XYZ file of C-alpha atoms in Angstrom:
418
model
C -33.001 -16.725 -75.979
C -33.987 -14.457 -73.067
C -31.225 -12.560 -71.266
C -29.357 -14.778 -68.792
C -29.500 -12.841 -65.497
C -28.416 -15.631 -63.122
C -25.628 -17.679 -64.743
C -24.020 -20.713 -63.119
C -20.749 -22.379 -64.051
C -21.372 -26.141 -64.077
C -17.795 -26.862 -63.003
C -18.040 -24.848 -59.767
C -19.932 -25.209 -56.493
C -22.898 -22.944 -55.811
C -20.889 -20.872 -53.327
C -18.091 -20.245 -55.864
C -20.248 -18.660 -58.561
C -20.042 -15.162 -60.019
C -23.592 -14.412 -58.805
C -24.420 -15.546 -55.262
C -27.759 -17.207 -54.547
C -29.180 -18.467 -51.264
C -30.659 -21.535 -49.532
C -32.772 -20.022 -46.743
C -35.827 -17.740 -46.556
C -35.384 -14.333 -44.903
C -36.524 -10.808 -45.834
C -33.022 -9.361 -45.296
C -31.254 -11.482 -47.939
C -30.291 -8.904 -50.597
C -31.564 -9.229 -54.150
C -29.031 -10.925 -56.432
C -30.484 -9.356 -59.585
C -33.182 -6.830 -60.477
C -35.569 -7.025 -63.433
C -38.437 -4.871 -64.702
C -42.114 -5.628 -65.084
C -42.648 -7.307 -68.452
C -39.065 -8.581 -68.693
C -38.299 -12.038 -70.044
C -35.151 -13.594 -68.628
C -33.312 -16.865 -67.997
C -31.841 -18.245 -64.782
C -29.654 -21.302 -64.220
C -30.456 -23.620 -61.315
C -28.393 -26.275 -59.535
C -29.966 -29.540 -58.432
C -30.988 -29.522 -54.805
C -27.736 -31.023 -53.426
C -25.377 -28.914 -55.551
C -23.642 -31.857 -57.218
C -23.196 -34.139 -54.194
C -25.229 -36.967 -55.756
C -23.304 -38.976 -58.356
C -24.122 -40.955 -61.484
C -23.041 -44.337 -60.094
C -24.418 -47.594 -58.684
C -24.132 -46.684 -54.996
C -26.678 -45.143 -52.619
C -24.133 -43.998 -50.033
C -24.445 -40.425 -51.345
C -28.219 -40.523 -50.752
C -27.705 -41.954 -47.267
C -25.244 -39.213 -46.323
C -26.707 -36.303 -48.274
C -26.260 -33.092 -46.208
C -29.789 -31.802 -45.659
C -28.523 -28.472 -44.306
C -27.344 -27.541 -47.847
C -30.717 -27.584 -49.614
C -31.951 -25.876 -51.718
C -29.438 -23.766 -53.740
C -31.795 -21.131 -55.174
C -31.439 -18.707 -58.057
C -32.373 -15.361 -56.527
C -33.660 -13.342 -54.872
C -34.881 -11.625 -58.032
C -36.267 -8.146 -57.312
C -38.910 -6.723 -59.667
C -38.856 -2.935 -59.987
C -41.987 -1.216 -58.702
C -43.493 -4.262 -56.985
C -44.863 -3.538 -53.506
C -45.937 -5.672 -50.566
C -49.622 -6.540 -51.075
C -49.292 -6.944 -54.855
C -49.662 -10.173 -56.777
C -46.517 -11.081 -58.720
C -47.332 -12.732 -62.048
C -44.715 -15.275 -63.132
C -45.004 -16.974 -66.520
C -42.900 -20.111 -67.036
C -41.811 -19.759 -70.657
C -39.463 -22.724 -70.806
C -37.618 -25.129 -68.520
C -35.143 -27.910 -69.161
C -31.807 -29.516 -68.310
C -28.528 -27.774 -69.040
C -27.329 -29.269 -72.351
C -24.932 -32.161 -71.893
C -22.288 -30.530 -74.074
C -21.986 -27.650 -71.577
C -19.526 -29.789 -69.571
C -19.523 -30.814 -65.929
C -20.536 -34.212 -64.488
C -23.652 -32.807 -62.804
C -27.279 -33.862 -62.708
C -29.089 -32.131 -65.542
C -26.399 -32.710 -68.150
C -27.914 -35.789 -69.708
C -29.011 -37.468 -66.474
C -30.839 -37.064 -63.172
C -31.623 -39.125 -60.096
C -34.361 -40.222 -57.718
C -33.696 -41.201 -54.121
C -35.523 -42.964 -51.317
C -34.246 -41.183 -48.219
C -33.434 -43.083 -45.042
C -35.398 -42.550 -41.842
C -32.277 -40.970 -40.300
C -32.026 -38.376 -43.083
C -35.519 -37.125 -43.819
C -37.381 -40.345 -44.550
C -40.105 -40.646 -47.175
C -43.875 -40.816 -47.498
C -43.596 -44.578 -46.881
C -40.726 -44.473 -44.379
C -42.123 -47.287 -42.202
C -42.013 -49.691 -45.148
C -38.791 -48.275 -46.687
C -36.465 -47.082 -43.883
C -33.184 -47.305 -45.854
C -31.623 -45.279 -48.675
C -31.990 -46.274 -52.350
C -31.192 -44.509 -55.614
C -32.126 -44.663 -59.276
C -30.194 -42.790 -61.980
C -32.178 -41.749 -65.066
C -30.760 -40.982 -68.523
C -32.345 -38.272 -70.680
C -32.945 -38.625 -74.411
C -34.820 -35.598 -75.655
C -37.811 -35.343 -73.314
C -37.788 -39.037 -72.333
C -36.183 -40.785 -69.365
C -34.955 -44.349 -68.858
C -33.009 -45.971 -66.013
C -30.609 -48.880 -65.679
C -31.883 -49.200 -62.113
C -35.573 -49.487 -63.096
C -35.597 -51.234 -66.491
C -38.621 -51.738 -68.708
C -40.000 -48.204 -68.559
C -39.617 -45.054 -70.653
C -41.650 -41.895 -70.138
C -41.891 -38.281 -71.167
C -41.126 -35.981 -68.281
C -43.291 -33.057 -67.187
C -40.268 -30.843 -66.560
C -40.860 -28.226 -63.857
C -39.336 -26.225 -60.994
C -40.085 -27.901 -57.662
C -39.507 -24.626 -55.809
C -40.665 -21.095 -56.583
C -41.452 -18.484 -53.966
C -41.313 -14.900 -52.790
C -39.491 -13.675 -49.689
C -41.420 -13.606 -46.393
C -41.985 -10.446 -44.362
C -40.422 -10.343 -40.869
C -43.863 -11.030 -39.419
C -44.489 -14.027 -41.675
C -41.041 -15.457 -40.957
C -41.705 -15.153 -37.235
C -45.021 -16.964 -37.648
C -43.282 -19.847 -39.451
C -40.580 -20.242 -36.832
C -43.017 -20.068 -33.916
C -45.475 -22.638 -35.212
C -42.778 -25.053 -36.438
C -40.869 -24.847 -33.145
C -44.092 -25.666 -31.295
C -44.597 -28.717 -33.510
C -41.017 -29.926 -32.986
C -41.444 -29.545 -29.212
C -44.237 -32.136 -29.197
C -41.706 -34.869 -30.120
C -38.190 -33.358 -30.345
C -36.347 -36.673 -30.822
C -38.559 -38.052 -33.589
C -36.946 -39.612 -36.678
C -37.614 -38.328 -39.226
C -38.094 -34.959 -37.463
C -41.446 -33.211 -37.444
C -39.936 -30.036 -38.949
C -36.573 -28.425 -39.676
C -35.658 -25.453 -37.473
C -33.293 -22.642 -38.540
C -29.794 -24.044 -39.068
C -26.763 -21.770 -39.592
C -24.562 -24.661 -40.786
C -24.205 -24.550 -44.583
C -26.435 -21.465 -44.815
C -25.930 -19.480 -48.041
C -27.342 -15.960 -47.711
C -26.439 -14.078 -50.840
C -23.889 -11.344 -50.219
C -24.480 -11.026 -46.458
C -21.358 -11.159 -44.273
C -20.284 -10.589 -40.678
C -22.836 -9.846 -37.952
C -25.654 -9.504 -40.472
C -24.917 -13.006 -41.784
C -24.864 -14.495 -38.278
C -28.178 -12.881 -37.319
C -29.982 -13.923 -40.503
C -28.517 -17.458 -40.402
C -29.936 -17.919 -36.897
C -33.416 -16.700 -37.947
C -33.821 -17.811 -41.549
C -36.314 -20.540 -42.407
C -35.326 -23.722 -44.191
C -36.563 -24.099 -47.754
C -37.761 -27.710 -47.509
C -41.516 -27.295 -46.915
C -44.069 -25.279 -48.908
C -45.490 -22.305 -47.028
C -47.610 -19.193 -47.620
C -44.987 -17.756 -50.002
C -45.073 -20.823 -52.253
C -41.645 -22.378 -51.826
C -41.047 -26.094 -52.201
C -44.508 -26.987 -53.501
C -43.290 -29.784 -55.820
C -46.292 -29.465 -58.137
C -45.503 -31.390 -61.308
C -47.998 -29.421 -63.426
C -46.158 -26.127 -62.785
C -44.393 -26.571 -66.114
C -43.772 -24.540 -69.260
C -46.819 -22.522 -70.192
C -47.918 -22.122 -66.571
C -48.806 -18.757 -65.041
C -48.358 -18.349 -61.288
C -49.754 -15.565 -59.082
C -47.547 -15.121 -56.014
C -48.497 -13.080 -52.942
C -45.901 -10.357 -52.290
C -44.782 -9.796 -48.700
C -41.770 -7.464 -49.238
C -41.155 -4.646 -51.693
C -39.593 -6.005 -54.872
C -41.178 -9.424 -54.332
C -37.764 -11.113 -54.154
C -38.659 -14.171 -56.228
C -36.425 -17.245 -55.947
C -36.508 -20.493 -57.938
C -34.770 -23.855 -57.971
C -35.091 -27.601 -57.359
C -35.721 -28.427 -61.023
C -37.289 -31.791 -61.860
C -37.136 -33.638 -65.173
C -40.207 -35.621 -64.107
C -42.218 -36.397 -60.984
C -45.230 -38.338 -59.820
C -47.879 -36.588 -57.723
C -46.661 -36.310 -54.146
C -42.920 -36.813 -54.831
C -43.438 -39.756 -52.490
C -39.860 -41.014 -52.008
C -38.877 -37.558 -50.583
C -36.305 -37.099 -53.335
C -39.061 -38.544 -55.454
C -38.692 -36.512 -58.594
C -35.932 -36.901 -61.151
C -33.664 -34.201 -59.728
C -31.618 -32.136 -62.145
C -29.882 -28.844 -62.722
C -31.081 -26.763 -65.618
C -32.436 -23.485 -66.932
C -35.701 -21.632 -66.387
C -37.075 -18.907 -68.663
C -39.498 -16.544 -66.948
C -41.564 -13.422 -67.588
C -42.783 -11.255 -64.698
C -45.573 -8.731 -64.253
C -47.673 -7.427 -61.368
C -51.256 -6.817 -60.247
C -51.030 -3.825 -57.893
C -52.877 -4.511 -54.641
C -53.824 -7.927 -55.987
C -53.609 -9.755 -52.655
C -56.606 -7.818 -51.304
C -58.432 -7.547 -54.614
C -58.493 -11.301 -55.146
C -58.391 -12.500 -51.538
C -54.994 -14.140 -52.031
C -53.620 -13.347 -48.575
C -51.410 -16.434 -48.635
C -50.410 -19.302 -50.945
C -50.013 -18.865 -54.716
C -52.619 -19.772 -57.292
C -51.689 -20.893 -60.795
C -52.856 -21.836 -64.262
C -51.122 -25.035 -65.425
C -49.626 -25.116 -68.891
C -51.055 -27.264 -71.675
C -47.967 -29.415 -72.175
C -47.350 -33.117 -72.903
C -47.355 -35.869 -71.922
C -51.057 -36.522 -72.324
C -51.531 -40.180 -71.514
C -54.884 -41.689 -72.423
C -54.860 -45.086 -70.658
C -54.324 -45.609 -66.941
C -54.329 -48.451 -64.432
C -55.543 -47.064 -61.112
C -55.021 -48.291 -57.561
C -57.152 -47.295 -54.595
C -56.539 -47.104 -50.866
C -58.603 -46.277 -47.812
C -57.865 -44.896 -44.350
C -57.143 -48.214 -42.630
C -53.601 -49.020 -41.477
C -51.716 -52.142 -42.534
C -52.360 -53.439 -39.001
C -56.121 -53.028 -39.474
C -56.611 -49.899 -37.353
C -59.493 -47.724 -38.520
C -58.661 -44.005 -38.981
C -61.278 -41.314 -39.499
C -61.100 -39.756 -42.987
C -57.286 -39.805 -43.010
C -56.607 -38.904 -46.632
C -52.832 -39.106 -46.280
C -53.103 -42.666 -44.992
C -55.461 -43.486 -47.857
C -52.888 -42.209 -50.370
C -50.155 -44.239 -48.658
C -52.304 -47.353 -48.970
C -52.979 -46.613 -52.660
C -49.222 -46.247 -53.283
C -48.492 -49.493 -51.434
C -51.235 -51.186 -53.463
C -49.510 -50.105 -56.705
C -46.050 -51.112 -55.419
C -47.239 -54.598 -54.454
C -48.882 -55.000 -57.868
C -45.704 -54.061 -59.760
C -43.643 -56.622 -57.821
C -45.706 -59.337 -59.541
C -43.954 -58.381 -62.789
C -40.444 -58.812 -61.387
C -39.632 -55.440 -59.834
C -38.373 -55.198 -56.280
C -40.565 -53.079 -53.970
C -37.856 -50.396 -53.987
C -37.751 -50.255 -57.788
C -41.526 -49.879 -57.871
C -41.419 -47.160 -55.210
C -38.740 -45.203 -57.110
C -40.806 -45.510 -60.286
C -43.929 -44.064 -58.618
C -41.877 -41.110 -57.410
C -40.328 -40.347 -60.786
C -42.944 -41.203 -63.422
C -45.864 -38.825 -64.166
C -48.435 -40.711 -62.090
C -51.664 -38.964 -61.055
C -52.568 -38.921 -57.356
C -56.113 -38.016 -56.353
C -58.184 -37.706 -53.236
C -61.218 -39.496 -54.605
C -63.581 -39.550 -51.623
C -63.419 -37.525 -48.395
C -67.050 -37.537 -47.198
C -67.986 -41.178 -46.592
C -67.250 -41.804 -42.911
C -65.093 -43.344 -41.645
C -62.996 -44.087 -44.771
C -61.494 -41.562 -47.148
C -60.433 -42.971 -50.523
C -57.342 -41.998 -52.500
C -56.209 -43.267 -55.888
C -52.971 -43.577 -57.862
C -53.265 -43.478 -61.658
C -50.388 -45.229 -63.439
C -50.039 -44.556 -67.204
C -49.819 -47.903 -68.981
C -47.921 -46.523 -71.990
C -44.711 -45.959 -70.014
C -44.050 -49.716 -69.753
C -42.331 -51.874 -72.353
C -44.681 -54.747 -71.438
C -48.425 -55.107 -70.708
C -49.412 -54.379 -67.100
C -53.215 -54.709 -67.320
C -54.481 -57.905 -65.589
C -55.309 -60.839 -67.893
C -56.095 -64.515 -67.424
C -52.576 -65.328 -68.674
C -51.017 -63.721 -65.618
C -48.273 -61.076 -65.345
C -45.267 -60.933 -67.636
C -42.037 -61.439 -65.663
C -39.299 -58.994 -66.620
C -35.586 -58.996 -65.912
C -35.222 -56.402 -63.092
C -31.615 -55.744 -64.041
C -29.068 -54.629 -61.442
C -31.773 -53.214 -59.198
C -31.743 -50.046 -57.133
C -28.538 -49.273 -55.212
C -29.064 -49.611 -51.436
C -27.420 -48.119 -48.359
C -28.578 -49.020 -44.851
C -28.441 -46.474 -42.012
C -26.680 -47.947 -39.003
């Protein structure tokens, strides 16, 4: 096993650990650990709400989840000799949940969860159709997941980190805050909000204290969206065997990782759409000196996905176009087209006995494929959702006999907001 450089005690909160991580982006957050080029090492990661979500049949924890706490990140990890302008090479050697026998009733130790977030607390990709909070708990058996809240399915997860990124430079951080503040100003009272501004409440900033802490907390960017440094990209194919090339904006690179997922469908469409878990991540790092200029990677990582299972061979696909449910035509709106494809699949699955919420949670958690299939034929873009048929315990392909009706079980726990 690689050397464990960022250990976490499963019985303690993120802020009570021996090594202090962080949950904001800022160039002045000190490195928690330092490694060398070529090193292989292991880090532990907490799930994105640090244990606040429980393995139960209630969605009140999803409804009231404190967004200002996310994400508890392992890092920053400084790499000796790395300079701004380099490309940091990160190989994902292995990733998985913390073994259940390691104690602690936390996500990752034999279970994980998926949540539909309420409009008042972040919302989802389909927030207009699903404005309330719902939850599904998933049990792990080897590399497979099942749920008492979404019965009739079992699938192999593409386990991956949802968040990996390097620290921003002061100039890049300023660019983020300026452009996101301008967006918020266009509709400051919108629910869900257009963006998340810096928020000192619940900020975790490594070993910073005093005036330095207060200054950085007021400036630091939230970790929720992906940006030029990578960050919360939520790419399900960034799994074991993947190689990622990160642009470096500060000396040392200051790599941080977290938000591990046991499985996820393309888009993580319920907002907490993956199966969230704590776990471990084994990495190897190297560098291409001056690689940002050499390869024209001035922003945003590039990566080579790993050749890992599952490799499903049969799919049932659902399409959508850029026309609203009310019949309004939109010009080549690919996001709307993907929403319509997801709604198409959800409506189809209800014919087998699932509630719409169960179907929505399933599309967020299972390894579905989402594709922008046509973006040139005016006025309609076309998007598609590919659903692997093998994950179901019953046939889902249309036949003259009609759909099989399953027992939907206890259903997905629900909590309404106000």
